[in-house]
Coordinates of C-alpha atoms (C1' of nucleotides) in Angstrom, one line a residue:
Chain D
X17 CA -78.1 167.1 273.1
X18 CA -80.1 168.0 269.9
X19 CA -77.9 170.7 269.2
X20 CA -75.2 168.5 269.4
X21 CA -76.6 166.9 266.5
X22 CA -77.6 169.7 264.6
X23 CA -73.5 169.8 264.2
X24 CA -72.9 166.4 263.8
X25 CA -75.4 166.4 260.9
X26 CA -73.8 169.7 259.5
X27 CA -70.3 168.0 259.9
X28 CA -71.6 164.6 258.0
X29 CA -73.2 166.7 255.2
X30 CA -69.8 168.9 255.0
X31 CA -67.6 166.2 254.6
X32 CA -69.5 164.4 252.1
X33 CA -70.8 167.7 249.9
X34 CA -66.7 168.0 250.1
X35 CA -65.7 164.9 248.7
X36 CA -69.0 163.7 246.3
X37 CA -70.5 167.2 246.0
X38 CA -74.3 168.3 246.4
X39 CA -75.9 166.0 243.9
X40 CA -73.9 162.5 244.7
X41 CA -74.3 162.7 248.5
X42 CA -77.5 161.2 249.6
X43 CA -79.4 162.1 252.9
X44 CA -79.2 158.6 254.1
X45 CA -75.3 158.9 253.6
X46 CA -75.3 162.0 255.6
X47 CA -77.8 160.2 258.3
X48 CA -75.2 157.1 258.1
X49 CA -71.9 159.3 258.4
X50 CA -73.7 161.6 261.4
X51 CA -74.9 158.8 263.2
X52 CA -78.7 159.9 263.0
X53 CA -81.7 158.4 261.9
X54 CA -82.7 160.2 258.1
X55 CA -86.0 161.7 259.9
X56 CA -84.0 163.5 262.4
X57 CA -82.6 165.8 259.7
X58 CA -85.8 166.8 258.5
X59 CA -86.2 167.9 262.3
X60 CA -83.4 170.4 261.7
X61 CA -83.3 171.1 258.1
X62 CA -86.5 171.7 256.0
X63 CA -84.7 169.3 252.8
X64 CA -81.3 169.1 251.6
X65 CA -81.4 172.1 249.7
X66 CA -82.1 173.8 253.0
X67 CA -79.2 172.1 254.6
X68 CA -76.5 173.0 251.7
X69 CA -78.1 176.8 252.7
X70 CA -76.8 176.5 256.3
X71 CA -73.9 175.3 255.6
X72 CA -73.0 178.4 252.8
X73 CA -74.3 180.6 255.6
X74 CA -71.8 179.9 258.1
X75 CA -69.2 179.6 255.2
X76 CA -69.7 183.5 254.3
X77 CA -68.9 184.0 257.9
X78 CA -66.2 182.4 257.6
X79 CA -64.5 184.3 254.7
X80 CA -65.6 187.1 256.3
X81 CA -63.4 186.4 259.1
X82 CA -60.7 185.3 256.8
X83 CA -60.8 188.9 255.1
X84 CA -60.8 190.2 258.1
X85 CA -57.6 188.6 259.1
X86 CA -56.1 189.7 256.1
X87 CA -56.7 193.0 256.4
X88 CA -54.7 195.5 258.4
X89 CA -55.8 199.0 259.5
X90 CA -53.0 200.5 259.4
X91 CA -52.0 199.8 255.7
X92 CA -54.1 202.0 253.0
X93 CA -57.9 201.3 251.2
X94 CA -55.8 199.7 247.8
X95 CA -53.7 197.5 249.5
X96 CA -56.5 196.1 252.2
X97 CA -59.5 195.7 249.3
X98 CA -56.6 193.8 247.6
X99 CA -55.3 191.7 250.4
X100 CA -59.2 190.8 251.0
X101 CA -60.2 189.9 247.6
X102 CA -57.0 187.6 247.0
X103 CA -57.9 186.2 250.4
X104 CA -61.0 185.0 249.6
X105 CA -60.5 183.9 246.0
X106 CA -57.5 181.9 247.4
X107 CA -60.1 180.6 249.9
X108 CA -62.7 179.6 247.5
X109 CA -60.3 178.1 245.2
X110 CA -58.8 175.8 248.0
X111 CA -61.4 174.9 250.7
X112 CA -62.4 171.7 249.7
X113 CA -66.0 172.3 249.9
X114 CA -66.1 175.8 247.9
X115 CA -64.0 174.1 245.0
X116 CA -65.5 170.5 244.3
X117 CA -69.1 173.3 244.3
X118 CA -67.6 175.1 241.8
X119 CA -66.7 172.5 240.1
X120 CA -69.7 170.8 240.3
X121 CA -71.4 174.2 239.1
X122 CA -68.8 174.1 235.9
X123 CA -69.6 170.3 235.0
X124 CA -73.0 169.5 236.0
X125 CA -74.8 172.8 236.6
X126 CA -76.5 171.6 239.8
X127 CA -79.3 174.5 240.1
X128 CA -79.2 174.5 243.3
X129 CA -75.2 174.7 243.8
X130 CA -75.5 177.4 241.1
X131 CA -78.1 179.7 243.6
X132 CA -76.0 178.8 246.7
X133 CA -72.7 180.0 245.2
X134 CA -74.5 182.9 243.6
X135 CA -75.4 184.0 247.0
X136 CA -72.0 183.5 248.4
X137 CA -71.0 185.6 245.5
X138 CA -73.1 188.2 246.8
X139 CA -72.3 187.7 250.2
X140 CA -68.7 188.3 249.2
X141 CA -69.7 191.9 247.1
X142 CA -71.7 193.1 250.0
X143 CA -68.8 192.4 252.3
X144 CA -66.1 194.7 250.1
X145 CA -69.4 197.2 249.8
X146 CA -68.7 198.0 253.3
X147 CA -65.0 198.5 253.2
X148 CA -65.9 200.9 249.7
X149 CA -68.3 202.5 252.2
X150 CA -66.0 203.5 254.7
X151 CA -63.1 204.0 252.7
X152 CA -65.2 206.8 250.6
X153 CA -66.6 208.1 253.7
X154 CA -63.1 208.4 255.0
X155 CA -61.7 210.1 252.1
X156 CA -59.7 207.7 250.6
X157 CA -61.1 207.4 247.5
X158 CA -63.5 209.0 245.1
X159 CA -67.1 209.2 245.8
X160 CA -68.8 206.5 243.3
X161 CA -71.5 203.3 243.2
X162 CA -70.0 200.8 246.6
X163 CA -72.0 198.4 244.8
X164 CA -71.2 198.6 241.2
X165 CA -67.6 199.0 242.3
X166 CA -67.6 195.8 244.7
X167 CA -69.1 193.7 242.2
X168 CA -66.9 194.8 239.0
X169 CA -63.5 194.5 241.6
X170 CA -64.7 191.2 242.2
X171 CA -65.3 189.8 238.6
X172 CA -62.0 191.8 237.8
X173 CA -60.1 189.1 240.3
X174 CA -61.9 186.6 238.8
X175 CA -60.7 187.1 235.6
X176 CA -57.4 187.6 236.6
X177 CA -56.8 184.7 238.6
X178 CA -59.3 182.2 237.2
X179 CA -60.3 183.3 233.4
X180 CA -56.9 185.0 232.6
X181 CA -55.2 181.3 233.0
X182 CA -57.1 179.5 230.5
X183 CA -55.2 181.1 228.0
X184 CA -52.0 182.2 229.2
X185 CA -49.7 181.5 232.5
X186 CA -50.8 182.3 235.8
X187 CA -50.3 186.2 237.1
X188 CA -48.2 186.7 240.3
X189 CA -49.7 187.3 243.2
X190 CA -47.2 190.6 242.7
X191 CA -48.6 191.1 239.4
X192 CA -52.1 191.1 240.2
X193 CA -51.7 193.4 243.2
X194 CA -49.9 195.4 240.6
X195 CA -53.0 195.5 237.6
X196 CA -55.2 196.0 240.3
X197 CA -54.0 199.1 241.7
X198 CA -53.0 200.5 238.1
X199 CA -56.6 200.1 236.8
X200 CA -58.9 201.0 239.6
X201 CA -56.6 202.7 241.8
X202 CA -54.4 205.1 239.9
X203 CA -56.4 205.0 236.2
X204 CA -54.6 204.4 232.9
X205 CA -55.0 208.9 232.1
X206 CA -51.7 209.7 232.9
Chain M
X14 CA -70.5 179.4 189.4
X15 CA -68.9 177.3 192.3
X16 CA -67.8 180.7 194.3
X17 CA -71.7 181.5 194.3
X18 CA -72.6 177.4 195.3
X19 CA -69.9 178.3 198.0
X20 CA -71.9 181.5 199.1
X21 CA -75.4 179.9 198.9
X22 CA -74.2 177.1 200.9
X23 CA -72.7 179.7 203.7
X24 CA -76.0 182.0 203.6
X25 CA -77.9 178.6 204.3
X26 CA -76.1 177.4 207.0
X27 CA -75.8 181.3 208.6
X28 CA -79.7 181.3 208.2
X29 CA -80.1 178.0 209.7
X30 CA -77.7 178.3 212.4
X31 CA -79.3 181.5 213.3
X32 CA -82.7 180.2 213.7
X33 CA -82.1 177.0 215.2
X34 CA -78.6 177.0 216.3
X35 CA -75.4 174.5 215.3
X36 CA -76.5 171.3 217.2
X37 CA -80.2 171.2 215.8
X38 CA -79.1 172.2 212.5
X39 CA -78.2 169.3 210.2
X40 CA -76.1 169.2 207.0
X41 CA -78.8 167.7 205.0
X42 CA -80.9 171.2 206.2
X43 CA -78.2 173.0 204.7
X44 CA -77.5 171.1 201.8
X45 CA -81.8 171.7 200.9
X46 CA -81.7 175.1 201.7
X47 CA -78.9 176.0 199.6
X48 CA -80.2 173.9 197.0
X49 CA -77.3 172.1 196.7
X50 CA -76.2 168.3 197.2
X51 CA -74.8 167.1 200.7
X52 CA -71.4 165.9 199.3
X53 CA -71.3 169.3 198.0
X54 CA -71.2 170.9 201.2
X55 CA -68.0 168.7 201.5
X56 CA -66.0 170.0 198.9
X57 CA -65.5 173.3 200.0
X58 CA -65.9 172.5 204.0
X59 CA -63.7 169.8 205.8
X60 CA -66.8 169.3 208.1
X61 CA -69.8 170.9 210.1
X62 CA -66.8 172.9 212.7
X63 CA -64.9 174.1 209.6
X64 CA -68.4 175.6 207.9
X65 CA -69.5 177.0 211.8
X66 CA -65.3 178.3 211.5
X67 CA -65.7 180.5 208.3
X68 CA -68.6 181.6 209.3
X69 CA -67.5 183.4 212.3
X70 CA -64.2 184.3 210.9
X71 CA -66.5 186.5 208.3
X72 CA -68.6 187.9 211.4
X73 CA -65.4 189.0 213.1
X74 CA -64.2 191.1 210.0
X75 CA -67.8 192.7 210.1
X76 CA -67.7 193.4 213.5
X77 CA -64.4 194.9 213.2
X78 CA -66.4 197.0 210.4
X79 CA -68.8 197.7 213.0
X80 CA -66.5 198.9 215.7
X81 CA -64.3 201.7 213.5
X82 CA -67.6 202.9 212.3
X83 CA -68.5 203.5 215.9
X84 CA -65.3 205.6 216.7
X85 CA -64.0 208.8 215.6
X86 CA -60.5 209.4 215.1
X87 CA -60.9 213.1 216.3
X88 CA -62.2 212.0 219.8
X89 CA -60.0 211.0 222.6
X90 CA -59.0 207.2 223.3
X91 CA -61.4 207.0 226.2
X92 CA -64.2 207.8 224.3
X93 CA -63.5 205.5 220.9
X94 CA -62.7 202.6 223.2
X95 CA -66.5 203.1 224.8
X96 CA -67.7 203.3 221.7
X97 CA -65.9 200.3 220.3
X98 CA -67.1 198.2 222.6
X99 CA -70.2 199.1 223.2
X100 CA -70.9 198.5 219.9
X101 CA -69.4 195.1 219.5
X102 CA -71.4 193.8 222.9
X103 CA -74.6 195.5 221.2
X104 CA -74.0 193.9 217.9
X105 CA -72.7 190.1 219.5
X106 CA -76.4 190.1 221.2
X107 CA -78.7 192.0 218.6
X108 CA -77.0 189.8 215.8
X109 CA -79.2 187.1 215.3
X110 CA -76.1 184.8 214.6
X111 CA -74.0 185.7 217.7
X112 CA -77.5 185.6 219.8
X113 CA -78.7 182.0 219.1
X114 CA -74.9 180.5 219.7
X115 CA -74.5 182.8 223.0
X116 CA -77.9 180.7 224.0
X117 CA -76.6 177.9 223.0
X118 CA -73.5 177.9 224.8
X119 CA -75.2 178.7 227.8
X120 CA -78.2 176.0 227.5
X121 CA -76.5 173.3 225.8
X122 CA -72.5 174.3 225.8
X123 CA -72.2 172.3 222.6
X124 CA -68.3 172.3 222.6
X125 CA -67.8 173.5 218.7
X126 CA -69.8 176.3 219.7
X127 CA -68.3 177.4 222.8
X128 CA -64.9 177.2 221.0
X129 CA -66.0 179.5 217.8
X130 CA -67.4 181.6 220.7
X131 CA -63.8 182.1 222.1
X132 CA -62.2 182.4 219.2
X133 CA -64.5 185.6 218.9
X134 CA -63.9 187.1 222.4
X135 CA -60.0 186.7 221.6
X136 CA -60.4 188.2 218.2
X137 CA -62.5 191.3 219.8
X138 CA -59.8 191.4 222.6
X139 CA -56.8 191.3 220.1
X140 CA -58.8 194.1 218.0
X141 CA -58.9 196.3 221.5
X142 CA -55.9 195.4 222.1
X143 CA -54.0 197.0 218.9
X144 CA -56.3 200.4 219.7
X145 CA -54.3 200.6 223.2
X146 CA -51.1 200.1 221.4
X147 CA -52.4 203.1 219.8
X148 CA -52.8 204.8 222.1
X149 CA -50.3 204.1 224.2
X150 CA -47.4 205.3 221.4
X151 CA -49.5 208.4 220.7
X152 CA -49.0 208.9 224.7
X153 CA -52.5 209.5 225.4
X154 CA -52.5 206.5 228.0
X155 CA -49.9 205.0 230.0
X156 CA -47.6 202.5 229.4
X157 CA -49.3 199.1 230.4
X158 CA -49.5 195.2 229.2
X159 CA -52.3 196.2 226.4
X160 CA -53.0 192.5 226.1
X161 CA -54.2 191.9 229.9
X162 CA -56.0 195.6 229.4
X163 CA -58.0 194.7 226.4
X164 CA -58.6 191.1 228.2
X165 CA -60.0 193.3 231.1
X166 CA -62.2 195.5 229.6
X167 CA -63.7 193.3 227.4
X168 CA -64.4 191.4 230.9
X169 CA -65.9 195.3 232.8
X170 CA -67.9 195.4 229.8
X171 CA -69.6 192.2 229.9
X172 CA -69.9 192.6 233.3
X173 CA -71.7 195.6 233.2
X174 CA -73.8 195.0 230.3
X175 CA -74.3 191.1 230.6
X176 CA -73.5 190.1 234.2
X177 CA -75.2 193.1 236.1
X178 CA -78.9 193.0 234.4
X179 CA -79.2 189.1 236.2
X180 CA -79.7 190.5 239.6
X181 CA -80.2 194.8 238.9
X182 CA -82.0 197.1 236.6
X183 CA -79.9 196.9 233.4
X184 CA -77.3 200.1 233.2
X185 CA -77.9 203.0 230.9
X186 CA -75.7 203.4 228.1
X187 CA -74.3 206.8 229.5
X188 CA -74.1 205.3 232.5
X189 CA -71.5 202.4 231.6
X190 CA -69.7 205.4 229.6
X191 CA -69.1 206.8 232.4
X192 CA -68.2 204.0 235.0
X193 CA -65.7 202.2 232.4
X194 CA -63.9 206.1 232.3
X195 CA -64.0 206.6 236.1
X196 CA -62.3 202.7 236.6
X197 CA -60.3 202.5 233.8
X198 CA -59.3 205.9 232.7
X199 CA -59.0 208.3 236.2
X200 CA -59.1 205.5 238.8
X201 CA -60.8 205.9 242.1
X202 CA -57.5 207.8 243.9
X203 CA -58.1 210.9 244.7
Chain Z
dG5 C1' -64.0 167.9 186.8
dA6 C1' -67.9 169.2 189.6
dT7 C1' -72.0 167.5 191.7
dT8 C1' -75.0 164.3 193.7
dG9 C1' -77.6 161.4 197.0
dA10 C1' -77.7 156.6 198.5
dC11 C1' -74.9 154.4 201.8
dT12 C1' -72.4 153.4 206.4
dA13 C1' -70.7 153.9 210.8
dA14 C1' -71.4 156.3 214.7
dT15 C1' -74.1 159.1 217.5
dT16 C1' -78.4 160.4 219.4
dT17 C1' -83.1 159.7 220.9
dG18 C1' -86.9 157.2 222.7
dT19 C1' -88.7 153.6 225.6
dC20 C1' -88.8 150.6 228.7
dC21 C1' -87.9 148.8 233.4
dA22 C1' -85.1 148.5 237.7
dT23 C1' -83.0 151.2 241.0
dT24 C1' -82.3 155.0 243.8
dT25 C1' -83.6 158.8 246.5
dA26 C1' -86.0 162.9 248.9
dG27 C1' -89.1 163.4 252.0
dT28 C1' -93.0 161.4 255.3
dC29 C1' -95.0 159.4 259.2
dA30 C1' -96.4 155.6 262.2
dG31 C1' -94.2 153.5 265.6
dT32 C1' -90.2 153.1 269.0
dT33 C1' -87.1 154.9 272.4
dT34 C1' -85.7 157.9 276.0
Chain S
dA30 C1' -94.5 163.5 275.7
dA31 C1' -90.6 164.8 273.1
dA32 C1' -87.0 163.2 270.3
dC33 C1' -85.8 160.1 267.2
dT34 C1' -86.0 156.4 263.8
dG35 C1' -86.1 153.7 259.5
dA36 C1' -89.6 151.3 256.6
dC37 C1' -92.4 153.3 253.1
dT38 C1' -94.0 156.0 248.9
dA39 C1' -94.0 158.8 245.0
dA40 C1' -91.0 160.8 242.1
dA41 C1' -86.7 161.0 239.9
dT42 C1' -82.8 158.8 237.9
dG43 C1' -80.1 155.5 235.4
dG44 C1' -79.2 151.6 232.4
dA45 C1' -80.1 148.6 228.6
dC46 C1' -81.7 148.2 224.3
dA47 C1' -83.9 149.3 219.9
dA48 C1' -85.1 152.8 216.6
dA49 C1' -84.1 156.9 214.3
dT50 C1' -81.1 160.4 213.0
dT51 C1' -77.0 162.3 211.2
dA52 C1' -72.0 163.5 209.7
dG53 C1' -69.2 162.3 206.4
dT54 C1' -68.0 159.1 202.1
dC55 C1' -67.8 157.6 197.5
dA56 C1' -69.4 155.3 193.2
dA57 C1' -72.4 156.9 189.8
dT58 C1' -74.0 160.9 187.1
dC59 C1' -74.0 165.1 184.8

DNA sequence: GATTGACTAATTTGTCCATTTAGTCAGTTT
DNA sequence: AAACTGACTAAATGGACAAATTAGTCAATC
């Protein structure tokens, strides 16, 4: 029974966090929408920062999974890491929840939206770490830093799909697998 | 006699911006510190943004200044455009200029400021940009969109030197040297 | 003709007070 | 007694209004 309610509380808090983000959802809304008392998610959740936390927790294992999906053994280390990383940009940019936090992040600065989707951030760099890992340990590419490579391939997709369009029109899919593979694949040294 | 009222006023104004930033500095400020009248100030400025405006489009010919002095034309491309940049980034946060509006963007996002702050990122990455044209028509790089390169490393260097010191102990200088040649220059394939 | 600073309209800041909200806890339900 | 609840409180937030500040103008002055 309780546990049941541990998701329907998680579920009320998703759907609202998704449609008023972080700051204009209220725990009383969330009690209201999950059928609960307000004391009862204290029970579960130490406060609502606490409860966003959970919620991002189980998201990362989500993309995770969705990486995963998008991945395909048999294909080689470039094409997976990019298949991954557009996977989960694609993710963040679309799941309602990841995008109205970002945006929140952009327009309000929420600190505690801005921690949560730094560690989601992270969570993301640690995941392509582990592919760097095994794909260095495997041969496939030069030895070098799994970290400082995992973070800089993931703020070069950032740029490339969200920064690059500010200025200028979109980059293919194509075109980004493309830049991608020329810069930290093959080098510009000819 | 009005060229040096026109060079007082800008010294005031870059002394005043510097140590208090745009928003908290006022046009009266300027007007005292430059000794001059407020309506002044109007006669060679259309307003505060256009005074911020000429400002930075002086700072960018300086940093250009600063950037070929930083290269060598007997060195290879790889090298010069390491060099270039590293010296830009240094001198964007060491200036005291460049330093207060970075914070202010960041603290306050005051919109004049973030837009002069653009405006100096695109000048920095049209400046890389025509050193990859360079090089490309010397044939010491391959061919490649120079625009989206220069957009990119300005983005790796940033990263590295900006981005990376939030969360790890900042990188040494050699170190970035030689990360930006293994990504960018020789690529990770093996 | 160049320069000025008092002036104005508009924005920003400070100060209330009313409302809202996160988190608690005494009491109710199961 | 264990789980649950919602009235309650202290703190934060928001709104309304006045006071102060400021960007930009322009008639008077040099």
């Amino acid at each position: 029974m309780s546990i049941d309610r541990k998701r329907q509380i998680i579920e009320a808090a998703t759907k609202s966090f998704s449609l008023f983000g972080y700051k204009a959802t209220t725990m009383e809304q969330i009690a209201k929408l999950a059928n609960v008392g307000k004391g009862t998610i204290y029970t579960f959740f130490k406060n609502k920062e606490d409860l966003l936390d959970e919620i991002i927790s189980a998201l990362i294992l989500e993309i995770k999974k969705e990486a995963e999906q998008a991945m395909n053994p048999d294909r080689p280390f470039s094409e997976n890491v990019h298949r991954a990383l557009y996977r989960i940009l694609e993710f963040r940019q679309q799941h309602q929840l990841t995008a109205r936090l970002l945006q929140e992040v952009r327009n309000i600065g929420t600190p505690a939206v801005q921690e949560v989707m730094k560690k989601l951030d992270w969570a993301i760099i640690d995941y392509i770490r582990e592919k760097i890992d095994i794909a260095i340990k495997k041969g496939e590419i030069r030895d070098c830093d799994a970290e400082i490579t995992a973070f800089l391939m993931l703020k070069t997709y950032i740029a490339l799909i969200v920064d690059w369009e500010k200025d200028h029109e979109p980059l293919t899919k194509e075109k980004i697998a493309q830049l991608f593979e020329l810069y930290f694949l093959k080098g510009l040294s000819k």
